[in-house]
Amino acid sequence: MLWPTLTVLAVIVAAAIHWWWWRRYLEAQAVAQFDIDALKERLQTEASQSEARQRAVFNSMTEGLLLLDHRSRVSWANEAFLKLFEIDGDIRGQTILEILRRHELEELLENVNAGALGRESQLHLNGPDERWLNVNAAVLHDSHGLPRGTILVFHDLTRIKQLERTREEFVANVSHELRTPLSLIRGYVETLLDGARENPELTTKFLGTIQRNAERLQFLIEDLLTISELESGRLTMSEQRLLLGSLVDKVIDDLRADASARGTTVLNEVPELLVHADPDRLQQVLGNLVGNALKYGRQGGLVKIGAEENQDEQVHVWVQDDGPGIPAEALSRVFERFYRVDKARSREAGGTGLGLSIVKHIVQSHGGTVWATSEPGKGATFHFTIPSHPPGPSITT
Ligand code: ADP
């Protein structure tokens, strides 16, 4: 009786132990499964977070970025790329030719995929909004070194190209402006040497022309140096509070000889106002504007200088003449370097074509704006604004 009982008991104990182990095993497996799921989820979250971070970085770039898959179809483009080419639809799955219709890019892709060294190309986009782009391409590889797609980076060179063009035009203009008086001087000197000096009347006339052209060269060089200083930022403005009316008096005094030569009356109508400006530079602005009013205004005419304070702590200054005025289409262009409405008139008056661009530069350096208004036949008025106070908390006078 004892043995069967013991046997049954042993079986029960063995079954219990087995059941207990089985439970532990199932529990362990559940925990392991849970760990794997949690790990998978974590890896997925991390991967999507890193992708989101990567996209945020790519979207903050100023360069356009285009990712192509292994079939050379778009898999992603950053915001700068979409903006650059004014694309607002979904371009995923399309080829570069379908989107941009530029064969140079197809060629670039073929070259880069074939492992060629030419991985850069330049694009010139014509149209009203002309642009130049530099495109770099590179093949992307996976961890096994197999090609996974291509990345294209579009760098907008338009600003640089425009600056280059402006510089070239400027150099061409300067050479032309220097060459004209120089060849006149050489021509008259040669004529004098060839015998014209025997004639005293001709000699006086030719020497007068030589002197005028030498002066023109000097003014041109002085204006060029001023422009170069202003543009390089080397010229520091030493602003201070000034009585505008007194500065206008000084300018009128300096130009008294020119005014009387033209029989023009110049009136200072500036009320008692203080401005915050560099005295020498502001005098240069007023000198150029009043000088122009005398040069281009009516002979025996009237030039008035006025000013008033605006609410936004800016003083509005104007110089008004009663000459022939400026045609509407030239009003904004007169501030461009070397732009003249009437070339012959400007040269005859000793103009360099740089005066108003210097005015614009100085006014803008003070934080002001400059513009011109005119009613052709009735005169021109040049306006500018200049701060009445130093920047920062306002000072009451
Ligand atoms: P410039 O040395 O030729 O005077 P500016 O830059 O001072 O060069 O002026 C540019 C052009 O603007 C002048 O050549 C002239 O055609 C025009 N201009 C300037 N001021 C006046 C004015 N008060 N009345 C008419 N035209 C003017």
XYZ file of C-alpha atoms and ligand atoms in Angstrom:
424
model
C 0.000 0.000 0.000
C 2.888 2.260 0.806
C 4.530 1.913 -2.608
C 1.481 2.746 -4.737
C 0.782 5.767 -2.524
C 4.394 6.917 -2.844
C 4.277 6.387 -6.586
C 1.091 8.470 -6.920
C 2.603 11.171 -4.720
C 5.797 11.186 -6.820
C 3.764 11.508 -10.012
C 1.759 14.370 -8.500
C 4.954 16.150 -7.381
C 6.588 15.592 -10.782
C 3.477 16.924 -12.546
C 3.415 19.944 -10.233
C 7.090 20.660 -10.857
C 6.565 20.237 -14.573
C 3.545 22.584 -14.544
C 5.498 25.103 -12.485
C 8.451 25.032 -14.908
C 6.099 25.270 -17.867
C 4.492 28.376 -16.357
C 7.939 29.930 -15.753
C 8.922 29.085 -19.324
C 5.754 30.672 -20.766
C 6.195 33.724 -18.574
C 9.850 34.079 -19.623
C 8.858 33.736 -23.258
C 6.158 36.412 -22.863
C 8.672 38.741 -21.231
C 11.199 38.061 -23.995
C 8.558 38.732 -26.656
C 7.574 41.895 -24.854
C 11.231 42.997 -24.781
C 11.657 42.335 -28.518
C 8.439 44.265 -29.341
C 9.501 47.172 -27.123
C 12.955 47.174 -28.701
C 11.457 47.090 -32.204
C 9.129 49.948 -31.333
C 11.975 51.945 -29.819
C 14.174 51.406 -32.871
C 11.328 52.432 -35.168
C 10.651 55.580 -33.120
C 14.342 56.430 -33.061
C 14.628 55.859 -36.815
C 11.637 58.064 -37.583
C 12.875 60.716 -35.130
C 16.299 60.739 -36.755
C 14.676 60.933 -40.214
C 12.505 63.840 -39.039
C 15.584 65.567 -37.624
C 17.458 64.978 -40.873
C 14.571 66.402 -42.910
C 14.322 69.413 -40.608
C 18.052 70.042 -41.171
C 17.677 69.591 -44.936
C 14.646 71.881 -44.968
C 16.556 74.589 -43.135
C 19.251 74.586 -45.855
C 19.322 77.424 -48.379
C 20.531 74.992 -51.069
C 17.950 72.961 -52.942
C 18.241 69.215 -52.264
C 16.846 66.397 -54.389
C 17.083 62.703 -53.476
C 16.624 60.169 -56.261
C 16.161 56.425 -55.723
C 18.103 53.668 -57.526
C 15.765 54.058 -60.562
C 16.622 57.818 -60.696
C 13.129 58.763 -59.562
C 12.481 61.427 -56.942
C 12.150 60.057 -53.450
C 12.372 63.388 -51.605
C 13.038 67.106 -52.181
C 13.626 69.789 -49.579
C 11.650 73.052 -49.315
C 14.430 75.156 -50.889
C 14.355 72.964 -54.014
C 10.555 73.264 -54.347
C 10.812 77.040 -53.889
C 13.699 77.386 -56.327
C 11.699 75.762 -59.126
C 8.279 76.992 -57.919
C 6.916 73.443 -57.530
C 3.876 72.943 -55.319
C 2.649 69.440 -56.250
C 3.904 65.994 -55.252
C 6.908 65.105 -57.408
C 7.771 61.766 -55.823
C 8.249 59.007 -58.398
C 8.957 61.410 -61.275
C 12.227 61.632 -63.205
C 14.345 64.778 -63.188
C 13.585 65.333 -66.869
C 9.836 65.223 -66.166
C 10.162 67.859 -63.458
C 12.789 70.267 -64.771
C 13.039 69.498 -68.489
C 16.793 70.110 -68.472
C 18.942 67.697 -70.452
C 22.112 68.912 -68.718
C 20.812 67.337 -65.506
C 20.082 64.020 -67.230
C 23.635 64.072 -68.528
C 24.981 64.921 -65.068
C 23.078 61.974 -63.596
C 24.356 59.598 -66.257
C 27.913 60.767 -65.624
C 27.703 60.465 -61.877
C 26.071 57.045 -62.058
C 28.807 55.887 -64.424
C 31.364 57.059 -61.851
C 32.609 59.972 -63.960
C 34.442 62.837 -62.349
C 32.257 65.601 -63.826
C 29.855 65.821 -60.897
C 29.042 69.469 -61.250
C 26.989 71.383 -63.734
C 25.773 74.954 -64.168
C 22.208 75.810 -65.074
C 21.153 79.125 -66.551
C 17.408 79.632 -66.253
C 16.091 82.270 -68.629
C 12.842 84.115 -68.263
C 11.654 87.169 -66.388
C 13.321 85.857 -63.227
C 16.727 84.996 -64.699
C 18.776 82.662 -62.498
C 22.081 80.772 -62.410
C 22.438 77.555 -60.457
C 25.349 75.314 -59.635
C 24.372 71.628 -59.328
C 26.479 69.018 -57.536
C 25.616 65.325 -57.741
C 26.811 62.301 -55.760
C 25.826 58.634 -55.614
C 24.533 57.382 -52.233
C 25.645 53.899 -51.107
C 24.143 51.516 -48.558
C 26.120 49.776 -45.776
C 27.228 47.067 -48.256
C 28.617 49.675 -50.645
C 25.847 49.163 -53.202
C 24.366 52.246 -54.953
C 21.111 53.277 -53.291
C 20.326 56.475 -55.182
C 21.650 59.917 -56.025
C 21.698 63.218 -54.196
C 21.643 66.525 -56.086
C 22.447 69.854 -54.424
C 21.327 73.079 -56.151
C 23.218 76.212 -55.155
C 21.723 79.552 -56.275
C 24.507 81.671 -57.826
C 22.208 84.422 -59.107
C 23.317 87.053 -56.577
C 27.017 86.354 -57.246
C 26.471 86.464 -61.026
C 24.536 89.730 -60.734
C 27.332 91.252 -58.646
C 29.858 90.039 -61.207
C 27.838 91.620 -64.007
C 27.505 94.907 -62.073
C 31.254 94.923 -61.434
C 32.027 94.302 -65.103
C 29.639 97.069 -66.182
C 31.166 99.390 -63.609
C 34.721 98.713 -64.794
C 33.627 99.219 -68.429
C 31.900 102.502 -67.513
C 34.864 103.764 -65.498
C 37.282 102.972 -68.340
C 35.030 104.787 -70.775
C 34.631 107.798 -68.463
C 38.410 108.010 -67.929
C 39.280 107.475 -71.567
C 37.075 110.294 -72.928
C 38.722 113.255 -71.116
C 42.170 111.650 -71.442
C 41.933 111.321 -75.219
C 40.628 114.891 -75.451
C 43.607 116.136 -73.420
C 46.054 114.143 -75.576
C 44.390 115.342 -78.792
C 44.600 119.030 -77.860
C 48.178 118.733 -76.565
C 49.224 117.089 -79.854
C 47.472 119.797 -81.869
C 49.282 122.465 -79.843
C 52.629 120.712 -80.299
C 51.947 120.347 -84.019
C 51.901 124.118 -84.393
C 48.597 125.421 -83.108
C 50.474 127.089 -80.264
C 51.641 129.693 -82.806
C 48.085 131.022 -82.704
C 47.530 132.675 -79.264
C 43.736 132.634 -79.592
C 43.644 128.909 -80.371
C 46.190 128.217 -77.639
C 44.008 129.891 -74.990
C 40.945 128.014 -76.240
C 42.700 124.622 -76.296
C 44.307 125.137 -72.893
C 40.872 125.955 -71.497
C 39.535 122.633 -72.853
C 42.543 120.787 -71.473
C 41.976 122.358 -68.059
C 38.255 121.463 -68.079
C 38.985 117.855 -68.956
C 41.751 117.574 -66.371
C 39.244 118.862 -63.778
C 36.724 116.318 -65.017
C 39.278 113.551 -64.465
C 39.990 114.851 -60.986
C 36.272 114.970 -60.041
C 35.793 111.501 -61.441
C 38.690 110.080 -59.437
C 37.481 111.828 -56.266
C 33.942 110.459 -56.751
C 35.276 106.976 -57.482
C 37.334 107.047 -54.306
C 34.291 108.172 -52.303
C 32.155 105.383 -53.801
C 34.854 102.820 -53.105
C 35.191 104.022 -49.481
C 31.419 104.021 -48.980
C 30.996 100.556 -50.466
C 33.884 98.968 -48.634
C 32.430 100.134 -45.320
C 35.840 101.629 -44.464
C 34.296 105.059 -44.133
C 33.033 105.491 -40.610
C 30.285 108.035 -40.056
C 30.781 110.238 -37.062
C 27.235 111.284 -36.409
C 26.352 114.181 -34.131
C 23.414 116.482 -33.542
C 23.511 119.371 -35.998
C 21.483 122.406 -36.785
C 20.345 121.641 -40.336
C 19.753 125.252 -41.361
C 23.361 126.267 -40.581
C 24.711 123.424 -42.680
C 22.480 124.508 -45.588
C 23.852 128.077 -45.235
C 27.398 126.703 -45.527
C 26.492 124.722 -48.667
C 24.878 127.787 -50.286
C 27.955 129.820 -49.426
C 30.272 127.263 -51.067
C 28.164 127.340 -54.238
C 27.693 131.094 -54.362
C 29.990 131.487 -57.415
C 28.089 128.768 -59.368
C 24.738 130.316 -58.418
C 25.743 133.770 -59.583
C 27.258 132.364 -62.800
C 23.819 130.870 -63.543
C 21.962 133.924 -62.224
C 20.020 131.610 -59.914
C 18.645 132.542 -56.504
C 19.068 129.944 -53.773
C 16.759 130.154 -50.747
C 17.298 128.425 -47.435
C 13.778 127.771 -46.095
C 14.811 125.203 -43.475
C 13.171 125.854 -40.080
C 15.127 125.422 -36.857
C 15.638 121.664 -36.821
C 18.230 119.311 -35.398
C 19.416 116.217 -37.244
C 21.645 113.345 -36.192
C 24.215 112.974 -38.983
C 27.856 113.100 -40.019
C 28.370 116.830 -40.813
C 30.860 116.324 -43.685
C 28.768 113.626 -45.341
C 25.500 115.534 -44.975
C 27.208 118.583 -46.447
C 28.303 116.400 -49.382
C 24.676 115.242 -49.902
C 23.322 118.784 -49.820
C 26.224 120.055 -51.965
C 25.485 117.465 -54.670
C 21.746 118.157 -54.669
C 22.028 121.960 -54.679
C 24.877 121.710 -57.217
C 22.646 119.634 -59.520
C 19.731 122.049 -59.060
C 22.057 124.836 -60.218
C 23.531 122.788 -63.087
C 20.290 121.382 -64.456
C 17.842 124.035 -63.256
C 16.718 127.057 -65.245
C 19.220 129.856 -65.835
C 18.104 132.795 -63.695
C 15.865 130.349 -61.827
C 15.014 129.677 -58.201
C 16.294 126.864 -55.977
C 14.651 126.265 -52.592
C 15.830 124.049 -49.749
C 13.203 123.082 -47.182
C 12.708 120.576 -44.364
C 10.168 119.348 -41.833
C 10.232 116.836 -39.002
C 8.239 113.608 -39.470
C 6.465 111.780 -36.652
C 8.884 108.844 -36.867
C 11.872 110.903 -35.691
C 13.074 111.504 -39.244
C 13.611 114.862 -40.852
C 12.397 115.157 -44.441
C 14.666 117.467 -46.480
C 14.053 118.592 -50.068
C 15.866 120.588 -52.738
C 13.549 122.052 -55.354
C 14.357 123.746 -58.651
C 12.261 125.236 -61.441
C 14.226 123.769 -64.362
C 13.091 121.388 -67.121
C 12.627 118.530 -64.629
C 13.142 114.805 -65.139
C 11.007 112.433 -67.252
C 8.981 109.960 -65.123
C 10.827 106.873 -66.459
C 14.198 108.328 -65.367
C 13.170 109.327 -61.833
C 14.426 106.198 -60.110
C 17.300 105.603 -62.546
C 19.068 108.905 -61.813
C 20.425 107.283 -58.624
C 22.235 104.579 -60.636
C 25.958 105.015 -61.235
C 26.734 106.800 -64.506
C 23.080 107.191 -65.449
C 22.405 110.561 -67.046
C 19.183 111.860 -68.563
C 21.119 114.081 -70.936
C 24.706 112.874 -71.373
C 25.934 115.930 -73.273
C 24.395 118.317 -70.733
C 25.979 116.439 -67.820
C 29.462 116.353 -69.427
C 29.273 120.005 -70.417
C 28.450 120.839 -66.794
C 31.421 118.757 -65.571
C 29.247 115.947 -64.191
C 30.710 112.555 -63.341
C 27.390 110.684 -63.308
C 28.197 109.510 -59.777
C 26.856 112.368 -57.636
C 23.395 110.955 -56.963
C 24.625 107.423 -56.305
C 26.949 108.918 -53.649
C 23.964 110.822 -52.223
C 21.931 107.618 -52.060
C 24.757 105.722 -50.372
C 25.324 108.371 -47.705
C 21.618 108.798 -46.951
C 21.128 105.032 -46.672
C 24.173 104.736 -44.408
C 22.367 107.133 -42.054
C 19.251 104.935 -42.186
C 17.333 107.330 -44.452
C 15.788 107.091 -47.923
C 16.154 109.238 -51.017
C 13.813 109.814 -53.962
C 13.001 112.342 -56.674
C 9.754 113.847 -57.917
C 9.236 115.997 -60.967
C 6.661 117.590 -63.141
C 8.486 117.848 -66.473
C 8.780 121.427 -67.568
C 8.173 122.680 -64.043
C 11.258 121.475 -62.218
C 12.575 118.618 -60.119
C 12.586 118.056 -56.361
C 15.039 115.747 -54.621
C 13.944 114.450 -51.217
C 15.707 112.532 -48.478
C 15.111 111.619 -44.878
C 17.680 111.705 -42.095
C 17.277 110.772 -38.416
C 16.578 113.591 -36.008
C 17.853 111.576 -33.031
C 20.464 108.926 -32.393
C 19.041 105.389 -32.573
C 17.691 103.970 -29.325
C 15.511 105.635 -26.694
C 14.158 108.947 -27.957
C 15.590 112.168 -26.617
C 13.320 115.140 -26.213
C 14.730 118.514 -27.066
P 26.001 114.153 -62.922
O 27.412 114.183 -62.559
O 25.756 113.761 -64.337
O 25.276 115.387 -62.517
P 24.355 112.834 -60.950
O 24.422 111.445 -60.423
O 24.491 113.942 -59.996
O 25.422 112.908 -62.100
O 22.974 112.994 -61.702
C 22.552 112.033 -62.622
C 21.674 112.645 -63.684
O 20.432 113.049 -63.124
C 22.223 113.917 -64.305
O 23.120 113.623 -65.359
C 20.981 114.623 -64.806
O 20.634 114.087 -66.080
C 19.917 114.187 -63.804
N 19.628 115.246 -62.794
C 20.155 115.356 -61.569
N 19.643 116.415 -60.908
C 18.770 117.005 -61.747
C 17.888 118.148 -61.663
N 17.836 118.911 -60.569
N 17.121 118.438 -62.738
C 17.174 117.664 -63.849
N 17.950 116.579 -63.988
C 18.746 116.247 -62.962
